[in-house]
CSV table of C-alpha atoms and ligand atoms in Angstrom, one decimal:
chain,number,residue,atom,x,y,z
A,1,MET,CA,-58.1,88.2,-41.7
A,2,LYS,CA,-57.0,91.7,-42.9
A,3,ILE,CA,-54.7,91.7,-46.0
A,4,SER,CA,-52.3,94.6,-46.3
A,5,SER,CA,-52.6,96.7,-49.5
A,6,THR,CA,-49.0,95.7,-50.4
A,7,ALA,CA,-49.8,92.0,-50.1
A,8,LEU,CA,-53.0,92.5,-52.0
A,9,GLY,CA,-51.0,94.4,-54.7
A,10,ALA,CA,-48.5,91.6,-54.9
A,11,LEU,CA,-51.3,89.0,-55.2
A,12,CYS,CA,-53.0,91.0,-57.9
A,13,ALA,CA,-49.7,91.3,-59.8
A,14,ILE,CA,-49.2,87.5,-59.6
A,15,ARG,CA,-52.8,86.9,-60.8
A,16,LEU,CA,-52.2,89.4,-63.6
A,17,ALA,CA,-48.9,87.7,-64.6
A,18,VAL,CA,-50.5,84.2,-64.5
A,19,THR,CA,-53.9,85.0,-66.0
A,20,GLU,CA,-52.4,87.1,-68.7
A,21,THR,CA,-50.0,84.3,-69.7
A,22,SER,CA,-50.2,83.7,-73.5
A,23,ALA,CA,-51.8,80.5,-74.7
A,24,GLU,CA,-48.3,78.9,-74.3
A,25,SER,CA,-45.2,79.9,-72.4
A,26,LEU,CA,-42.3,81.6,-74.2
A,27,ASN,CA,-40.4,78.3,-73.6
A,28,ALA,CA,-43.1,76.1,-75.1
A,29,MET,CA,-43.4,78.4,-78.1
A,30,MET,CA,-39.6,78.4,-78.6
A,31,LYS,CA,-39.5,74.6,-78.4
A,32,ALA,CA,-42.4,74.3,-80.9
A,33,LYS,CA,-40.1,76.3,-83.2
A,34,GLY,CA,-37.4,73.6,-82.9
A,35,LYS,CA,-35.3,75.4,-80.3
A,36,LEU,CA,-34.2,74.0,-77.0
A,37,TYR,CA,-35.4,76.8,-74.6
A,38,PHE,CA,-36.3,80.3,-73.8
A,39,GLY,CA,-34.5,81.0,-70.6
A,40,ASN,CA,-33.7,83.6,-67.9
A,41,ILE,CA,-31.6,84.1,-64.8
A,42,VAL,CA,-32.6,83.0,-61.3
A,43,ASP,CA,-30.9,83.1,-58.0
A,44,THR,CA,-31.8,83.3,-54.3
A,45,ASN,CA,-32.8,87.0,-54.7
A,46,THR,CA,-35.4,86.3,-57.4
A,47,LEU,CA,-36.6,83.2,-55.6
A,48,ALA,CA,-37.5,85.5,-52.7
A,49,GLU,CA,-39.7,87.6,-55.0
A,50,PRO,CA,-43.1,85.9,-55.6
A,51,ASN,CA,-43.9,88.0,-58.7
A,52,ALA,CA,-40.6,87.2,-60.4
A,53,THR,CA,-40.7,83.5,-59.4
A,54,GLU,CA,-44.2,83.1,-60.7
A,55,ILE,CA,-43.2,84.5,-64.1
A,56,LEU,CA,-40.0,82.4,-64.2
A,57,LYS,CA,-42.0,79.2,-63.5
A,58,THR,CA,-44.7,80.0,-66.0
A,59,GLU,CA,-42.7,81.4,-69.0
A,60,PHE,CA,-39.1,80.0,-69.0
A,61,GLY,CA,-37.4,76.6,-69.2
A,62,MET,CA,-33.7,77.2,-68.8
A,63,PHE,CA,-32.1,79.0,-65.9
A,64,THR,CA,-28.7,80.7,-65.4
A,65,PRO,CA,-27.7,81.3,-61.7
A,66,GLU,CA,-27.1,85.1,-61.7
A,67,TYR,CA,-24.2,84.9,-59.2
A,68,SER,CA,-24.3,81.9,-56.8
A,69,MET,CA,-22.1,79.7,-59.0
A,70,LYS,CA,-19.4,82.4,-59.4
A,71,TRP,CA,-16.0,81.7,-57.9
A,72,ASN,CA,-16.2,84.1,-54.9
A,73,PHE,CA,-19.6,82.7,-54.0
A,74,ILE,CA,-18.4,79.1,-54.1
A,75,GLN,CA,-14.8,79.1,-53.1
A,76,ALA,CA,-14.1,82.4,-51.4
A,77,SER,CA,-11.2,80.9,-49.4
A,78,GLN,CA,-9.0,78.2,-50.7
A,79,GLY,CA,-10.4,74.7,-50.2
A,80,LYS,CA,-13.6,75.9,-48.5
A,81,PHE,CA,-16.6,75.3,-50.9
A,82,THR,CA,-20.0,76.9,-50.2
A,83,PHE,CA,-22.7,75.4,-52.4
A,84,ASP,CA,-25.7,76.5,-50.2
A,85,ASN,CA,-27.1,79.0,-52.7
A,86,SER,CA,-26.2,77.2,-55.9
A,87,ASP,CA,-27.8,74.0,-54.4
A,88,LYS,CA,-31.0,75.9,-53.7
A,89,VAL,CA,-31.1,77.1,-57.3
A,90,VAL,CA,-30.4,73.7,-58.8
A,91,ASP,CA,-32.9,72.0,-56.5
A,92,TRP,CA,-35.5,74.6,-57.4
A,93,ALA,CA,-34.9,73.9,-61.1
A,94,ARG,CA,-35.2,70.2,-60.6
A,95,LYS,CA,-38.5,70.5,-58.6
A,96,ASN,CA,-40.0,72.7,-61.3
A,97,ASP,CA,-38.8,70.6,-64.2
A,98,LYS,CA,-36.4,73.3,-65.5
A,99,GLN,CA,-32.9,73.1,-66.8
A,100,ILE,CA,-29.7,74.9,-65.7
A,101,ARG,CA,-26.9,76.7,-67.6
A,102,GLY,CA,-24.0,76.9,-65.2
A,103,HIS,CA,-22.4,80.3,-65.0
A,104,THR,CA,-19.4,80.9,-64.8
A,105,LEU,CA,-16.3,78.9,-64.0
A,106,VAL,CA,-13.3,81.2,-65.1
A,107,TRP,CA,-14.0,84.9,-65.2
A,108,HIS,CA,-11.8,87.9,-64.3
A,109,GLN,CA,-14.6,89.3,-62.1
A,110,ASN,CA,-15.7,87.9,-58.7
A,111,ILE,CA,-12.4,86.2,-58.3
A,112,PRO,CA,-11.2,86.0,-54.6
A,113,ASP,CA,-7.9,87.7,-53.7
A,114,TRP,CA,-6.2,84.4,-52.9
A,115,VAL,CA,-6.7,83.4,-56.6
A,116,ASP,CA,-5.7,86.8,-57.9
A,117,ALA,CA,-2.4,86.6,-56.0
A,118,ILE,CA,-1.2,83.4,-57.6
A,119,THR,CA,1.9,83.9,-59.7
A,120,ASP,CA,3.2,80.5,-60.8
A,121,LYS,CA,1.8,78.2,-63.5
A,122,ALA,CA,1.7,74.9,-61.5
A,123,SER,CA,-0.3,76.4,-58.6
A,124,LEU,CA,-2.8,78.2,-60.8
A,125,THR,CA,-3.2,75.1,-63.0
A,126,LYS,CA,-4.0,73.0,-59.9
A,127,VAL,CA,-6.3,75.6,-58.5
A,128,ILE,CA,-8.3,75.9,-61.8
A,129,GLU,CA,-8.6,72.1,-62.2
A,130,ASN,CA,-9.6,71.7,-58.6
A,131,HIS,CA,-12.2,74.5,-58.7
A,132,ILE,CA,-13.8,73.3,-61.9
A,133,GLY,CA,-13.6,69.6,-60.9
A,134,LYS,CA,-15.4,70.3,-57.6
A,135,VAL,CA,-18.1,72.6,-59.1
A,136,VAL,CA,-18.9,70.8,-62.3
A,137,GLY,CA,-18.5,67.4,-60.6
A,138,ARG,CA,-21.1,68.4,-57.9
A,139,TYR,CA,-23.7,69.1,-60.6
A,140,ARG,CA,-22.7,66.4,-63.0
A,141,GLY,CA,-25.8,65.3,-65.0
A,142,ARG,CA,-27.8,68.2,-63.6
A,143,VAL,CA,-26.4,71.1,-65.6
A,144,TYR,CA,-27.2,71.3,-69.4
A,145,ALA,CA,-24.3,73.7,-70.2
A,146,TRP,CA,-21.5,75.6,-68.6
A,147,ASP,CA,-20.1,79.1,-69.4
A,148,VAL,CA,-16.6,77.7,-68.9
A,149,VAL,CA,-14.8,80.9,-69.6
A,150,ASN,CA,-16.4,84.3,-69.6
A,151,GLU,CA,-15.3,87.7,-71.2
A,152,VAL,CA,-11.7,86.9,-72.1
A,153,PHE,CA,-11.3,89.7,-74.6
A,154,ASN,CA,-10.9,93.5,-74.4
A,155,GLU,CA,-12.9,95.6,-76.9
A,156,ASN,CA,-9.9,95.8,-79.2
A,157,GLY,CA,-9.6,92.0,-79.4
A,158,THR,CA,-6.6,91.6,-77.2
A,159,PHE,CA,-6.8,89.2,-74.2
A,160,ARG,CA,-8.1,90.8,-71.1
A,161,ASN,CA,-5.6,91.3,-68.2
A,162,SER,CA,-6.6,88.6,-65.7
A,163,VAL,CA,-4.6,86.3,-63.3
A,164,PHE,CA,-5.4,83.5,-65.7
A,165,HIS,CA,-3.9,85.2,-68.8
A,166,ARG,CA,-1.0,86.8,-66.9
A,167,VAL,CA,0.2,83.5,-65.5
A,168,LEU,CA,-0.9,81.0,-68.1
A,169,GLY,CA,-1.3,83.0,-71.3
A,170,GLN,CA,-4.1,81.6,-73.6
A,171,ASP,CA,-3.5,78.1,-72.2
A,172,PHE,CA,-5.9,78.7,-69.4
A,173,ILE,CA,-8.8,78.4,-71.9
A,174,PRO,CA,-8.2,74.8,-73.1
A,175,LEU,CA,-7.2,73.9,-69.5
A,176,ALA,CA,-10.6,75.1,-68.2
A,177,PHE,CA,-12.5,73.3,-71.0
A,178,GLU,CA,-10.8,70.0,-70.5
A,179,ALA,CA,-11.2,70.2,-66.7
A,180,ALA,CA,-14.9,70.8,-67.2
A,181,HIS,CA,-15.2,68.0,-69.8
A,182,LYS,CA,-13.5,65.5,-67.4
A,183,ALA,CA,-15.9,66.5,-64.6
A,184,ASP,CA,-19.0,66.2,-66.7
A,185,PRO,CA,-18.5,64.6,-70.2
A,186,ASN,CA,-22.1,65.3,-71.1
A,187,ALA,CA,-22.4,68.9,-70.3
A,188,ARG,CA,-22.3,71.4,-73.2
A,189,LEU,CA,-19.3,73.6,-72.8
A,190,TYR,CA,-19.4,77.3,-73.8
A,191,ILE,CA,-17.2,80.3,-74.1
A,192,ASN,CA,-19.3,83.4,-73.3
A,193,GLU,CA,-18.7,87.0,-74.3
A,194,TYR,CA,-20.4,90.4,-74.7
A,195,ASN,CA,-20.3,92.9,-77.5
A,196,LEU,CA,-20.1,90.3,-80.2
A,197,ASP,CA,-23.3,91.9,-81.6
A,198,PHE,CA,-21.5,94.1,-84.1
A,199,PRO,CA,-18.5,93.8,-86.5
A,200,GLY,CA,-15.1,94.6,-85.0
A,201,PRO,CA,-11.9,93.3,-83.5
A,202,LYS,CA,-13.7,91.6,-80.6
A,203,ILE,CA,-15.8,89.2,-82.7
A,204,ASP,CA,-12.8,88.7,-85.1
A,205,ALA,CA,-10.7,87.7,-82.1
A,206,MET,CA,-13.4,85.3,-80.9
A,207,MET,CA,-13.6,83.7,-84.4
A,208,ASN,CA,-9.8,83.2,-84.4
A,209,LEU,CA,-9.8,81.7,-80.9
A,210,ILE,CA,-12.6,79.3,-81.8
A,211,GLN,CA,-10.7,78.2,-84.9
A,212,SER,CA,-7.6,77.6,-82.8
A,213,LEU,CA,-9.5,75.6,-80.1
A,214,GLN,CA,-11.2,73.5,-82.8
A,215,SER,CA,-7.9,72.8,-84.5
A,216,LYS,CA,-6.6,71.4,-81.2
A,217,ASN,CA,-9.8,69.3,-80.7
A,218,VAL,CA,-10.5,71.2,-77.4
A,219,SER,CA,-13.8,70.1,-75.8
A,220,ILE,CA,-15.8,73.2,-76.7
A,221,HIS,CA,-19.4,72.9,-77.8
A,222,GLY,CA,-20.9,76.4,-77.9
A,223,ILE,CA,-20.5,80.2,-78.1
A,224,GLY,CA,-22.6,82.3,-75.8
A,225,THR,CA,-23.2,85.8,-77.1
A,226,GLN,CA,-24.5,87.8,-74.1
A,227,SER,CA,-26.3,90.4,-76.2
A,228,HIS,CA,-26.6,93.2,-73.6
A,229,LEU,CA,-27.9,95.5,-76.3
A,230,THR,CA,-28.5,99.3,-76.6
A,231,SER,CA,-31.7,100.2,-78.4
A,232,ASN,CA,-31.2,102.1,-81.6
A,233,LYS,CA,-27.4,101.4,-81.5
A,234,THR,CA,-26.2,97.8,-81.4
A,235,VAL,CA,-29.3,95.7,-82.4
A,236,ASP,CA,-29.5,95.8,-86.2
A,237,THR,CA,-26.3,94.0,-86.7
A,238,VAL,CA,-27.2,91.1,-84.3
A,239,PRO,CA,-28.5,88.7,-87.1
A,240,ALA,CA,-25.3,88.9,-89.2
A,241,GLN,CA,-23.0,88.5,-86.2
A,242,LEU,CA,-25.0,85.5,-84.9
A,243,LYS,CA,-24.7,84.0,-88.3
A,244,ARG,CA,-21.0,84.5,-88.3
A,245,LEU,CA,-20.6,82.8,-84.9
A,246,ALA,CA,-22.8,80.0,-86.1
A,247,SER,CA,-20.5,79.5,-89.1
A,248,THR,CA,-18.1,77.8,-86.6
A,249,LYS,CA,-20.6,74.9,-86.6
A,250,LEU,CA,-20.6,75.2,-82.8
A,251,ASP,CA,-23.9,75.7,-81.0
A,252,VAL,CA,-24.7,79.4,-80.5
A,253,ALA,CA,-26.9,80.8,-77.8
A,254,ILE,CA,-28.0,84.3,-76.8
A,255,THR,CA,-27.2,84.1,-73.1
A,256,GLU,CA,-27.9,87.4,-71.4
A,257,LEU,CA,-30.4,89.3,-73.5
A,258,ASP,CA,-31.6,92.8,-72.5
A,259,ILE,CA,-32.2,95.9,-74.6
A,260,ARG,CA,-31.6,99.1,-72.7
A,261,LEU,CA,-33.4,102.3,-73.5
A,262,LYS,CA,-31.9,105.8,-73.0
A,263,ARG,CA,-33.8,107.6,-70.3
A,264,PRO,CA,-36.4,109.2,-70.3
A,265,VAL,CA,-38.3,106.1,-71.4
A,266,ASP,CA,-41.4,106.8,-73.5
A,267,ASP,CA,-43.9,104.9,-75.6
A,268,GLU,CA,-41.9,105.6,-78.8
A,269,LYS,CA,-38.8,104.0,-77.3
A,270,LEU,CA,-40.8,101.1,-76.0
A,271,ALA,CA,-42.3,100.5,-79.5
A,272,LYS,CA,-38.8,100.5,-81.0
A,273,GLN,CA,-37.7,98.1,-78.3
A,274,LYS,CA,-40.6,95.7,-79.3
A,275,GLN,CA,-39.3,95.7,-82.9
A,276,GLU,CA,-35.8,95.0,-81.6
A,277,TYR,CA,-36.8,92.1,-79.5
A,278,GLU,CA,-38.7,90.7,-82.5
A,279,LEU,CA,-35.5,91.1,-84.6
A,280,VAL,CA,-33.3,89.3,-82.1
A,281,THR,CA,-35.8,86.5,-81.5
A,282,ARG,CA,-36.2,86.0,-85.2
A,283,ALA,CA,-32.4,85.9,-85.7
A,284,CYS,CA,-32.1,82.9,-83.4
A,285,LEU,CA,-35.1,81.2,-85.0
A,286,GLU,CA,-33.5,81.5,-88.5
A,287,ILE,CA,-30.1,80.0,-87.5
A,288,ASN,CA,-30.2,76.1,-87.2
A,289,ASN,CA,-27.4,75.9,-84.6
A,290,CYS,CA,-28.9,78.7,-82.4
A,291,VAL,CA,-30.2,76.6,-79.6
A,292,GLY,CA,-32.0,79.2,-77.5
A,293,VAL,CA,-32.3,82.7,-76.0
A,294,SER,CA,-31.9,83.6,-72.3
A,295,MET,CA,-32.9,86.9,-70.9
A,296,TRP,CA,-30.9,88.6,-68.1
A,297,GLY,CA,-33.8,89.4,-65.8
A,298,VAL,CA,-37.6,89.4,-65.6
A,299,SER,CA,-38.7,92.8,-64.5
A,300,ASP,CA,-37.2,96.3,-65.2
A,301,LYS,CA,-37.3,96.7,-61.4
A,302,ASP,CA,-34.6,94.1,-60.9
A,303,SER,CA,-32.3,94.6,-63.9
A,304,TRP,CA,-28.6,95.2,-63.4
A,305,ILE,CA,-28.7,98.0,-66.0
A,306,PRO,CA,-30.1,101.1,-64.1
A,307,SER,CA,-27.6,100.7,-61.2
A,308,THR,CA,-24.7,100.0,-63.5
A,309,LEU,CA,-25.6,102.3,-66.5
A,310,PRO,CA,-27.8,104.9,-64.9
A,311,GLU,CA,-28.4,106.8,-68.2
A,312,PHE,CA,-30.4,103.7,-69.3
A,313,ASP,CA,-33.5,101.9,-68.1
A,314,ALA,CA,-36.4,99.5,-68.9
A,315,PRO,CA,-34.3,96.7,-70.7
A,316,LEU,CA,-36.6,93.7,-70.1
A,317,LEU,CA,-40.0,92.2,-71.1
A,318,TRP,CA,-41.9,93.0,-67.9
A,319,ASN,CA,-42.2,96.5,-66.4
A,320,LYS,CA,-41.5,97.5,-62.8
A,321,LYS,CA,-45.0,96.5,-61.8
A,322,PHE,CA,-44.5,93.0,-63.4
A,323,GLU,CA,-46.9,93.9,-66.2
A,324,ARG,CA,-46.0,92.6,-69.7
A,325,LYS,CA,-44.6,95.2,-72.0
A,326,VAL,CA,-45.3,95.6,-75.7
A,327,ALA,CA,-41.8,94.0,-76.2
A,328,TYR,CA,-43.1,90.8,-74.6
A,329,LYS,CA,-46.1,90.7,-77.0
A,330,GLY,CA,-43.6,91.3,-79.9
A,331,VAL,CA,-41.6,88.2,-78.9
A,332,VAL,CA,-44.8,86.1,-78.6
A,333,GLY,CA,-45.9,87.3,-82.0
A,334,VAL,CA,-42.6,86.2,-83.6
A,335,LEU,CA,-42.9,82.8,-81.8
A,336,GLY,CA,-46.3,82.4,-83.4
A,337,GLY,CA,-48.4,82.6,-80.2
A,338,GLU,CA,-51.2,85.0,-79.4
A,339,PRO,CA,-50.3,87.4,-76.6
A,340,GLY,CA,-52.9,87.1,-73.8
B,1,G3I,O1,-25.7,88.5,-52.2
B,1,G3I,C1,-24.6,89.3,-51.7
B,1,G3I,C2,-25.0,89.9,-50.4
B,1,G3I,O2,-25.1,88.9,-49.4
B,1,G3I,C3,-23.9,90.9,-50.0
B,1,G3I,O3,-24.3,91.6,-48.8
B,1,G3I,C4,-23.8,92.0,-51.1
B,1,G3I,C5,-22.7,93.0,-50.8
B,1,G3I,O4,-21.5,92.4,-51.0
B,1,G3I,O5,-23.4,91.3,-52.3
B,1,G3I,C6,-24.4,90.4,-52.8
B,1,G3I,O6,-24.0,89.8,-53.9
B,1,G3I,C7,-24.0,90.6,-55.1
B,1,G3I,C8,-24.8,89.8,-56.2
B,1,G3I,O7,-24.8,90.5,-57.4
B,1,G3I,C9,-26.2,89.6,-55.7
B,1,G3I,O8,-26.9,90.8,-55.7
B,1,G3I,C10,-22.6,90.8,-55.5
B,1,G3I,O9,-22.0,91.7,-54.6
B,1,G3I,C11,-22.6,91.5,-56.9
B,1,G3I,O10,-21.3,91.5,-57.4
B,1,G3I,C12,-23.4,90.6,-57.9
B,1,G3I,O11,-23.5,91.3,-59.1
B,1,G3I,C13,-23.7,90.4,-60.3
B,1,G3I,C14,-22.6,90.7,-61.3
B,1,G3I,O12,-22.8,89.9,-62.5
B,1,G3I,C15,-21.2,90.3,-60.7
B,1,G3I,O13,-21.2,88.9,-60.4
B,1,G3I,C16,-25.0,90.8,-60.9
B,1,G3I,O14,-26.1,90.3,-60.0
B,1,G3I,C17,-25.2,90.1,-62.3
B,1,G3I,O15,-26.4,90.5,-62.9
B,1,G3I,C18,-24.0,90.3,-63.2
B,1,G3I,O16,-24.1,89.5,-64.3
B,1,G3I,C19,-23.1,89.7,-65.3
B,1,G3I,C20,-22.8,88.3,-65.8
B,1,G3I,O17,-22.4,87.4,-64.8
B,1,G3I,C21,-21.7,88.3,-66.9
B,1,G3I,N1,-22.2,89.2,-68.0
B,1,G3I,C22,-22.5,90.6,-67.5
B,1,G3I,C23,-23.6,90.5,-66.4
B,1,G3I,C24,-24.0,91.9,-66.0
B,1,G3I,O18,-22.9,92.5,-65.3
């Protein structure tokens, strides 16, 4: 049987990824350090990519669906729930003995027009409670944590303009958390945000919000700091900010880690990126209530960065040919393993 060069190339990349695996997986090494996981994203697109799936299975233990659990993928029209893709992801995780971080229940993006058009409190309250009840309830006992609300702040620390805030003010936040807690009392419930990596009004606003939610005994258990970082710009302050978030005594998790490099990418920038991945990994290890780190992608080929921020590239631990970068070896070094 003749094998095409493409298929042969893919098979070689898989063999390379598997045979080069360090003595232990990133996940096993992170757990040996007393953390819960080293995670990544997965969805039906990555599950269709053998090189990515092989690395996900070999290296990671916690998985965030990249899009299939978002509102417009699950309830695009009112009352019509589509769980096909999210079920595939949750079933894949169970079959491969992996855990899931649900993402995300209430977010200003990927909201269908029928939700955006709601103007009265009673209807929106009912819609939020129904959506969360159905989604969280379906995966009760099978999802470790949920990003219940995502990206509620503007960069200046004010609340972002969304249908949720327009109609309900800040009350949409406790409403969402209590609906999620009712649907799965054992799931860890997170607020998730980006650009908490440096001092400023956004992290100040987050700290104030957490204090207010805690004073009202809202069922919130963790803060997800996305950590979509820019090399040479927003990395050095990560340890201090993570510590500040951890001072709330809630769990903290790095939930969407990538470290983008300004194009053109060269060996010097890749070496700097290695040091930065080491710093961020060490920051979580050194904070008791930092439970884990999740990447936002496997290979530079599939990252959201180049298409969204075209002046940047190469944010992840595997390059476009699914070969492990020096940054990967840096993370393994910090975790005490020997890179293969
Ligand atoms: O799968 C559909 C396809 O069937 C359809 O033909 C196509 C055109 O509409 O859309 C495809 O879905 C896209 C999906 O990615 C899968 O590729 C959606 O349009 C697109 O909006 C979605 O983008 C995701 C984005 O969030 C918005 O949901 C990105 O993959 C995902 O990486 C990005 O992740 C976000 C986090 O959720 C929150 N933090 C920031 C992060 C990066 O933006």
